[in-house]
Coordinates of C-alpha atoms in Angstrom, one line a residue:
M1 CA -32.6 -5.4 12.9
N2 CA -32.9 -9.0 11.0
I3 CA -30.4 -9.0 8.2
T4 CA -31.4 -11.2 5.5
H5 CA -30.1 -9.2 2.5
F6 CA -26.9 -7.2 2.0
D7 CA -29.0 -4.2 1.2
D8 CA -30.2 -4.6 5.1
L9 CA -26.6 -4.5 6.2
L10 CA -26.0 -1.1 4.3
Q11 CA -29.2 0.3 5.8
A12 CA -28.0 -0.9 9.3
A13 CA -24.5 0.7 9.0
R14 CA -25.9 4.1 7.7
A15 CA -28.1 4.0 10.7
Q16 CA -24.9 4.1 13.2
D17 CA -24.2 7.1 15.2
Q18 CA -20.4 6.5 14.6
A19 CA -18.9 6.4 11.1
Q20 CA -18.7 2.8 9.6
R21 CA -16.5 0.8 7.3
L22 CA -17.8 -2.3 5.9
L23 CA -15.1 -4.9 5.5
L24 CA -15.7 -7.3 2.5
V25 CA -13.8 -10.8 1.7
F26 CA -15.1 -12.2 -1.5
V27 CA -14.3 -16.0 -1.8
R28 CA -14.9 -19.0 -3.9
V29 CA -15.8 -22.3 -2.4
E30 CA -13.1 -24.9 -3.3
L31 CA -12.5 -28.7 -2.8
P32 CA -9.3 -29.4 -1.4
E33 CA -7.0 -31.5 -3.4
D34 CA -6.7 -34.1 -0.7
A35 CA -10.2 -34.6 -0.5
S36 CA -11.8 -38.2 0.2
P37 CA -14.2 -39.5 -2.3
Q38 CA -17.0 -38.9 0.1
Q39 CA -15.9 -35.2 0.2
R40 CA -16.0 -35.0 -3.5
Q41 CA -19.3 -36.5 -3.8
G42 CA -20.8 -34.1 -1.0
F43 CA -19.1 -31.2 -3.1
E44 CA -20.7 -32.1 -6.2
A45 CA -24.1 -31.9 -4.5
G46 CA -23.4 -28.8 -3.2
Q47 CA -22.1 -29.3 0.3
G48 CA -18.6 -28.8 1.8
G49 CA -15.6 -27.3 0.5
T50 CA -13.5 -24.7 1.9
L51 CA -13.5 -20.6 1.5
A52 CA -10.7 -19.3 -0.6
P53 CA -10.2 -15.5 -0.4
V54 CA -9.9 -14.0 -3.8
M55 CA -10.1 -10.5 -3.1
C56 CA -10.9 -8.0 -0.2
V57 CA -12.2 -4.3 0.2
D58 CA -13.4 -1.9 2.4
K59 CA -16.5 0.4 1.7
D60 CA -18.1 3.5 2.9
P61 CA -21.7 2.5 3.4
H62 CA -22.9 5.9 2.3
A63 CA -20.9 5.7 -0.9
L64 CA -22.0 2.2 -1.8
A65 CA -25.6 2.2 -3.4
S66 CA -26.6 -1.0 -3.2
F67 CA -25.6 -4.9 -3.5
A68 CA -25.9 -4.7 -7.3
A69 CA -23.6 -1.8 -7.4
L70 CA -21.1 -3.8 -5.3
V71 CA -21.3 -6.8 -7.6
A72 CA -21.0 -5.0 -10.6
E73 CA -17.6 -3.4 -9.3
A74 CA -16.2 -6.8 -8.0
D75 CA -17.1 -8.7 -11.3
G76 CA -15.4 -5.8 -13.1
L77 CA -12.1 -6.9 -11.4
G78 CA -12.5 -10.2 -13.1
A79 CA -11.9 -12.4 -10.0
P80 CA -14.5 -15.4 -10.0
W81 CA -16.3 -15.5 -6.6
G82 CA -19.3 -17.0 -5.2
M83 CA -19.8 -15.5 -2.0
V84 CA -18.9 -12.3 0.3
L85 CA -18.3 -12.3 3.9
A86 CA -19.0 -9.0 5.5
G87 CA -18.1 -7.5 8.8
A88 CA -17.9 -3.7 10.0
L89 CA -15.3 -1.5 11.7
S90 CA -16.7 1.5 13.6
G91 CA -15.0 4.7 13.9
Q92 CA -14.8 6.7 17.2
H93 CA -15.5 10.2 18.3
M94 CA -17.4 10.6 15.3
Q95 CA -14.4 10.0 12.9
A96 CA -14.3 7.2 10.6
P97 CA -11.8 4.5 11.1
S98 CA -8.2 5.3 9.8
E99 CA -7.0 3.7 6.8
S100 CA -4.2 1.8 8.7
A101 CA -6.9 0.6 11.2
V102 CA -9.0 -0.5 8.0
Q103 CA -6.0 -2.2 6.3
A104 CA -5.1 -4.0 9.7
A105 CA -8.7 -5.4 10.1
L106 CA -9.0 -6.4 6.6
E107 CA -5.8 -8.2 6.7
R108 CA -7.1 -10.1 10.2
L109 CA -10.4 -10.7 8.2
V110 CA -8.6 -12.5 5.4
Q111 CA -6.6 -14.6 7.8
R112 CA -9.8 -15.6 9.8
V113 CA -11.5 -16.6 6.7
Q114 CA -8.4 -18.7 5.8
Q115 CA -8.6 -20.4 9.1
G116 CA -12.3 -21.0 9.1
A117 CA -13.0 -18.6 11.9
L118 CA -16.2 -17.1 10.5
E119 CA -17.8 -15.5 13.7
G120 CA -19.0 -12.3 13.6
L121 CA -19.4 -12.4 9.7
I122 CA -22.5 -12.4 7.5
P123 CA -22.1 -14.5 4.4
F124 CA -23.8 -13.3 1.3
E125 CA -24.6 -15.1 -1.8
R126 CA -24.0 -13.7 -5.2
S127 CA -27.9 -12.7 -5.0
G128 CA -27.3 -10.6 -1.8
D129 CA -29.2 -12.9 0.4
A130 CA -27.6 -13.7 3.7
V131 CA -26.9 -17.6 4.1
A132 CA -25.7 -19.8 7.1
I133 CA -22.6 -21.6 7.0
A134 CA -22.4 -24.9 8.6

């Protein structure tokens, strides 16, 4: 399945044989304080910057109606964000992942984002469209 929108991810997760938990890290794009003038110029043109996690959550894909519902919930928490990075954690033996496994996975995910290790994650803009991060 080609995932071009967050709702495609929801559909794919719901179709899995094993129970899934979506792992979501909401980030904002920042310019480091020690950025060079060239980096500042690029940032102002919409290029570059670093991803700073502002909140994270796990969601049962069957309990989440749509990306619009996720945005409304996230915006209600008041932390400004510009993008959400999504991964998934699969259960075993027809059981959902345990809360401790989910919490540990979320913590690792936030650390990966802080380190810039985004392999295996799908970034989505506030519109819900998937984007490529170079």
